[in-house]
PDB file of C-alpha atoms and ligand atoms in Angstrom:
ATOM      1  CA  UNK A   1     -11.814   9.888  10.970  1.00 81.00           C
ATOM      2  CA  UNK A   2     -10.015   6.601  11.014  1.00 92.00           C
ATOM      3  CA  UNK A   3     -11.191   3.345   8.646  1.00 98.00           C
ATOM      4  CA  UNK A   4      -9.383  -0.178   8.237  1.00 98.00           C
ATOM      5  CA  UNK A   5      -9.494  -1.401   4.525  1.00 98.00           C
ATOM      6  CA  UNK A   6      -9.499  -5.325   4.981  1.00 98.00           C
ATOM      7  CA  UNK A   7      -8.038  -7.583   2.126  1.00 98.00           C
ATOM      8  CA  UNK A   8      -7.801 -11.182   1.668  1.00 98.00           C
ATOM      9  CA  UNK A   9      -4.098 -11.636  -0.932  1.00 98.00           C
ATOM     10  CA  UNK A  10      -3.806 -14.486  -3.518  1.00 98.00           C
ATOM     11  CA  UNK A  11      -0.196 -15.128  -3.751  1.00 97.00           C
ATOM     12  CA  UNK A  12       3.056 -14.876  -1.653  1.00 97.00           C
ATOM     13  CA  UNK A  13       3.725 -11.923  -3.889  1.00 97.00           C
ATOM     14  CA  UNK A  14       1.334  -9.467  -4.808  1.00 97.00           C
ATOM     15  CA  UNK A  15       0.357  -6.128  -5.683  1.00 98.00           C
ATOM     16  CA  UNK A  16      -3.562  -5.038  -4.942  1.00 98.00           C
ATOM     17  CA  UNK A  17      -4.399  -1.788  -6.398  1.00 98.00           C
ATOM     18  CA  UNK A  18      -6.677  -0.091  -3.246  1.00 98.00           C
ATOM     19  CA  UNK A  19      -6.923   2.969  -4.810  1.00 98.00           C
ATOM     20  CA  UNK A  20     -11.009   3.114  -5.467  1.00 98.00           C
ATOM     21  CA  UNK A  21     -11.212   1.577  -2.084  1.00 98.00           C
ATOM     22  CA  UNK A  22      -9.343   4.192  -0.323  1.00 98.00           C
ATOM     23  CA  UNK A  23     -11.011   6.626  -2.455  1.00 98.00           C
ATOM     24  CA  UNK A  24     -14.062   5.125  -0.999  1.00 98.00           C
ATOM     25  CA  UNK A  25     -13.272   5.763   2.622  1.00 98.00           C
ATOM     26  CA  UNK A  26     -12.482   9.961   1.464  1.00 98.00           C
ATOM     27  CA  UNK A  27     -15.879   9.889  -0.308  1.00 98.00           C
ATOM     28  CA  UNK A  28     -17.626   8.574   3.103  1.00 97.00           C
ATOM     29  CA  UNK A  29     -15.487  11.169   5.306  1.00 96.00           C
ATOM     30  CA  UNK A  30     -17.318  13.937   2.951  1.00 95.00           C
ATOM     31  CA  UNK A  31     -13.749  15.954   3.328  1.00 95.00           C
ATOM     32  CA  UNK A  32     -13.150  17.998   0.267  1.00 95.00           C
ATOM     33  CA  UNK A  33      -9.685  19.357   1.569  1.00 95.00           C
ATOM     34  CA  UNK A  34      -7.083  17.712   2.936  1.00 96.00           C
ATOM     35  CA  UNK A  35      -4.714  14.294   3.626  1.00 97.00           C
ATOM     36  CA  UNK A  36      -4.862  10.513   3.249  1.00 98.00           C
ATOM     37  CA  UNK A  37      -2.741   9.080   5.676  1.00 98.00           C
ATOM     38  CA  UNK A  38      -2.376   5.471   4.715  1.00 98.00           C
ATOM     39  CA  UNK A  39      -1.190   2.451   7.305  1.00 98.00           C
ATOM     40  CA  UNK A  40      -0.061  -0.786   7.010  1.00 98.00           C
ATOM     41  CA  UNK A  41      -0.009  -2.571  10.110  1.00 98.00           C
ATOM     42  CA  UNK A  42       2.237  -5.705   9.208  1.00 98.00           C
ATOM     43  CA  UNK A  43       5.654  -6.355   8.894  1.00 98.00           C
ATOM     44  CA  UNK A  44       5.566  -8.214   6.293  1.00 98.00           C
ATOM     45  CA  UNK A  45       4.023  -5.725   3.743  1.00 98.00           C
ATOM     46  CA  UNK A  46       3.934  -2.500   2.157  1.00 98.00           C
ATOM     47  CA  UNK A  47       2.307  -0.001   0.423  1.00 98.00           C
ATOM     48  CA  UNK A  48       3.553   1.564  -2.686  1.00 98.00           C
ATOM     49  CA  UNK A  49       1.929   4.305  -5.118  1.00 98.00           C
ATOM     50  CA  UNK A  50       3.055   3.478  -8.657  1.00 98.00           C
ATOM     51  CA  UNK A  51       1.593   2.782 -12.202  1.00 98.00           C
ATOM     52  CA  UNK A  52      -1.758   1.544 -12.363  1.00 97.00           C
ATOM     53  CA  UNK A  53      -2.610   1.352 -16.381  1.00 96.00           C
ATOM     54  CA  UNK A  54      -0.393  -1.111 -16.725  1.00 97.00           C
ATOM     55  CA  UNK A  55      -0.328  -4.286 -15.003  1.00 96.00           C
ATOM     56  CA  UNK A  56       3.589  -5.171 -16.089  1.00 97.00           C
ATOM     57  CA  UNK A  57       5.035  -2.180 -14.408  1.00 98.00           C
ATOM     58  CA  UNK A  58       4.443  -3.687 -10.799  1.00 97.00           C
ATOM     59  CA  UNK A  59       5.179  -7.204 -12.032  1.00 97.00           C
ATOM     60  CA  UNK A  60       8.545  -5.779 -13.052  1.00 98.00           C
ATOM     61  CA  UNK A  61       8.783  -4.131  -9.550  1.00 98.00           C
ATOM     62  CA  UNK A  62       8.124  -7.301  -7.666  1.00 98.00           C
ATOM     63  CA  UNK A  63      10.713  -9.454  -9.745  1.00 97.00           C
ATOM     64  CA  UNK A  64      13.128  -7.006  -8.923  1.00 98.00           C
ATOM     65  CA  UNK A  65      12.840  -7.120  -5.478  1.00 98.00           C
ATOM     66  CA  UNK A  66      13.002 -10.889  -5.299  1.00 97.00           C
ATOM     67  CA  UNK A  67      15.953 -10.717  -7.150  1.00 97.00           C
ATOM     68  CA  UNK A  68      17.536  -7.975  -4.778  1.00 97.00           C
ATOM     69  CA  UNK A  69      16.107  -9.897  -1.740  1.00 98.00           C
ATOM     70  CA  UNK A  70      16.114 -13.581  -2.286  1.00 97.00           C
ATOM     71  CA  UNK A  71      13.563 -15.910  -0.532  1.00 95.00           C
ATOM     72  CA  UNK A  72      16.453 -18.519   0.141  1.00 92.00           C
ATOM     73  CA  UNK A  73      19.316 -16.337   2.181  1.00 93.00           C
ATOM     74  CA  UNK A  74      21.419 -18.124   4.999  1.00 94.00           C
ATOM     75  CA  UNK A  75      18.798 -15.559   7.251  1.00 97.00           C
ATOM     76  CA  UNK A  76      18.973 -15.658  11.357  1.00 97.00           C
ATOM     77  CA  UNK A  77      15.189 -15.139  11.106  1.00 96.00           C
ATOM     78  CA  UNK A  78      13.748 -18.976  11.839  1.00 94.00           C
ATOM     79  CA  UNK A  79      10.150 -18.141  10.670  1.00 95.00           C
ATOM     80  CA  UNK A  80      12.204 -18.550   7.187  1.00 95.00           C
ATOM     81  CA  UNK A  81      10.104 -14.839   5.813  1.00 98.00           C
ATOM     82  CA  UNK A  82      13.186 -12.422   6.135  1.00 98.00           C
ATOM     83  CA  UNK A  83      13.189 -11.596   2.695  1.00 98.00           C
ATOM     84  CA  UNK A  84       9.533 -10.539   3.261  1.00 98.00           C
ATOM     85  CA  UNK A  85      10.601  -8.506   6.250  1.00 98.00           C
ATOM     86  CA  UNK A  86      12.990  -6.666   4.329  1.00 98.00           C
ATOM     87  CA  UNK A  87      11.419  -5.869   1.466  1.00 98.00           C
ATOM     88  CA  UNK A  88       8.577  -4.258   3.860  1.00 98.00           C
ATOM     89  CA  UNK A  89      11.125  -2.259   5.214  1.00 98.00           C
ATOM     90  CA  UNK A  90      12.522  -1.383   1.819  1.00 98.00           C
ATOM     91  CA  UNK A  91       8.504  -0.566   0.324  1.00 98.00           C
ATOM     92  CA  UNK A  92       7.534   1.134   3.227  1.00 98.00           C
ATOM     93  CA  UNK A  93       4.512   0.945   5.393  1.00 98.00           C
ATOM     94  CA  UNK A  94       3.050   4.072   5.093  1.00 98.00           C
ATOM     95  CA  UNK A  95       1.626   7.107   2.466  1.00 98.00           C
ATOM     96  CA  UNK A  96       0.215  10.982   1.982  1.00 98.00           C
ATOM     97  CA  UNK A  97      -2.093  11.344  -0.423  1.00 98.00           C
ATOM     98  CA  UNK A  98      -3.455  15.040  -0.797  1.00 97.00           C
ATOM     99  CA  UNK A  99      -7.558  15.770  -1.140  1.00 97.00           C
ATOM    100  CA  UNK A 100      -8.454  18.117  -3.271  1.00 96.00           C
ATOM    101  CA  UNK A 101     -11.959  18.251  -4.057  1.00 95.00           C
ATOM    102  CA  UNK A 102     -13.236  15.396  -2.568  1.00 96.00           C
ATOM    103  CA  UNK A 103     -10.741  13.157  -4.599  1.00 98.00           C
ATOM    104  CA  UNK A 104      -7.360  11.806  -4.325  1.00 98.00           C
ATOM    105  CA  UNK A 105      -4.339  13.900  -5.651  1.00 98.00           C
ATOM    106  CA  UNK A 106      -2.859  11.536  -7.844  1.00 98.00           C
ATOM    107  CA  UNK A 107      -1.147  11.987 -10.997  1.00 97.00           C
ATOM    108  CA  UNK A 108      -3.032  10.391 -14.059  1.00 97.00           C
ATOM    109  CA  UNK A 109      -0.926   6.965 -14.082  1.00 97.00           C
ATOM    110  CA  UNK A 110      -1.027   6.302 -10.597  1.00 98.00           C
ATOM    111  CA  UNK A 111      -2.411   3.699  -8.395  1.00 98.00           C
ATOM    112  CA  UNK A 112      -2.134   2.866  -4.903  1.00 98.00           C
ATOM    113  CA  UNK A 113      -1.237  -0.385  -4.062  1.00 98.00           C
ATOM    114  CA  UNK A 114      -1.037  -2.612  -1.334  1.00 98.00           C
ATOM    115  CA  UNK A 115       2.203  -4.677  -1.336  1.00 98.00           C
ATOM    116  CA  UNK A 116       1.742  -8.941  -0.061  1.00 98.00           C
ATOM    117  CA  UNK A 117       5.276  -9.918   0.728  1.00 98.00           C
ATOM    118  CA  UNK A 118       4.055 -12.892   2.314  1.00 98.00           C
ATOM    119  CA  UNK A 119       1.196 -14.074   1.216  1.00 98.00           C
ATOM    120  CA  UNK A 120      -1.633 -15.471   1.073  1.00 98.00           C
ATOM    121  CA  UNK A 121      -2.901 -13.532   4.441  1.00 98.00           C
ATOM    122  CA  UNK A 122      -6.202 -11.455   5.882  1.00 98.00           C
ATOM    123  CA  UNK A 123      -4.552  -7.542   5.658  1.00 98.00           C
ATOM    124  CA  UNK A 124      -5.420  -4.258   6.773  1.00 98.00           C
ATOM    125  CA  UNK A 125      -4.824  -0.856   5.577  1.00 98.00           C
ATOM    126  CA  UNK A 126      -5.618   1.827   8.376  1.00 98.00           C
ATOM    127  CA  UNK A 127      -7.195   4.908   6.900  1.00 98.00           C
ATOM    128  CA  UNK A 128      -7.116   8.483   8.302  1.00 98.00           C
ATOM    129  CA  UNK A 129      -8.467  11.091   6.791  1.00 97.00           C
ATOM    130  CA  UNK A 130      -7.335  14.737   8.123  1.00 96.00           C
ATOM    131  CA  UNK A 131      -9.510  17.827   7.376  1.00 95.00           C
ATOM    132  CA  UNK A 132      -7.750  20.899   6.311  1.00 91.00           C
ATOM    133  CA  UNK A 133      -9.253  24.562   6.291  1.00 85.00           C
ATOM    134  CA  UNK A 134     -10.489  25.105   2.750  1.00 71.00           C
ATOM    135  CA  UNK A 135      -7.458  28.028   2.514  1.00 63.00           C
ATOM    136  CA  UNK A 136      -4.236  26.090   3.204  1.00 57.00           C
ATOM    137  CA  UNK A 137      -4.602  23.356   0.446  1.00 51.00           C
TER     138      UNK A 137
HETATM  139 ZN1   ZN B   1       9.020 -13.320  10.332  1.00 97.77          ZN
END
């Protein structure tokens, strides 16, 4: 089973926390057993699972990464988003997330979140949920 999560971000920068939405798409599969295979299909974006409870913790991880990869480099890049590039290269694209039960495996603090590194923009998360005997998870 394969969904697309569509979002609409705010800022150049931003963390969206997907995880009820994504939690919506394994509640539709009606899978009680097995793996959330996350995609983001952009380059200039991630996807991250961290801290959810509080807000600060991913504003600390986004200043961070515009300090380690500045918007205003001498880049080749002409479309002048490198740094955006990079830091969806350094995030990642993808995730696992194990089912168990009908619900996402997460630990009590964590989110998922869908990382804007170039913002505002229309996004998509691909969703694919994979069934596992009842036995082997
Ligand atoms: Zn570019």
């Amino acid at each position: 089973m394969l969904k697309t999560i569509n979002i609409r971000t705010k800022a150049r920068t931003e963390f969206v926390d997907i995880t009820s939405e994504v939690q919506g798409v394994v509640n539709d599969s009606n899978i009680k057993n097995g793996i959330c295979y996350l995609y983001v299909p952009h380059t200039t974006a991630g996807i991250t699972i961290n801290e959810g409870a509080d807000p600060s913790v991913v504003k600390d991880i986004q200043t961070v990464l515009n300090k380690l990869v500045p918007h205003n480099l001498s880049y080749s890049h002409i479309e002048g988003n490198s740094d955006s590039h990079i830091k969806s290269t350094l995030v990642g694209i993808s995730k696992s997330v194990l089912i168990d039960n009908g619900r996402l495996l997460l630990g009590t603090w964590q989110a998922i979140f869908f990382c804007e590194f170039d913002g505002p923009r229309s996004r998509s998360i691909h969703v694919k949920i994979l069934k596992c005997p009842d036995k082997t998870l």
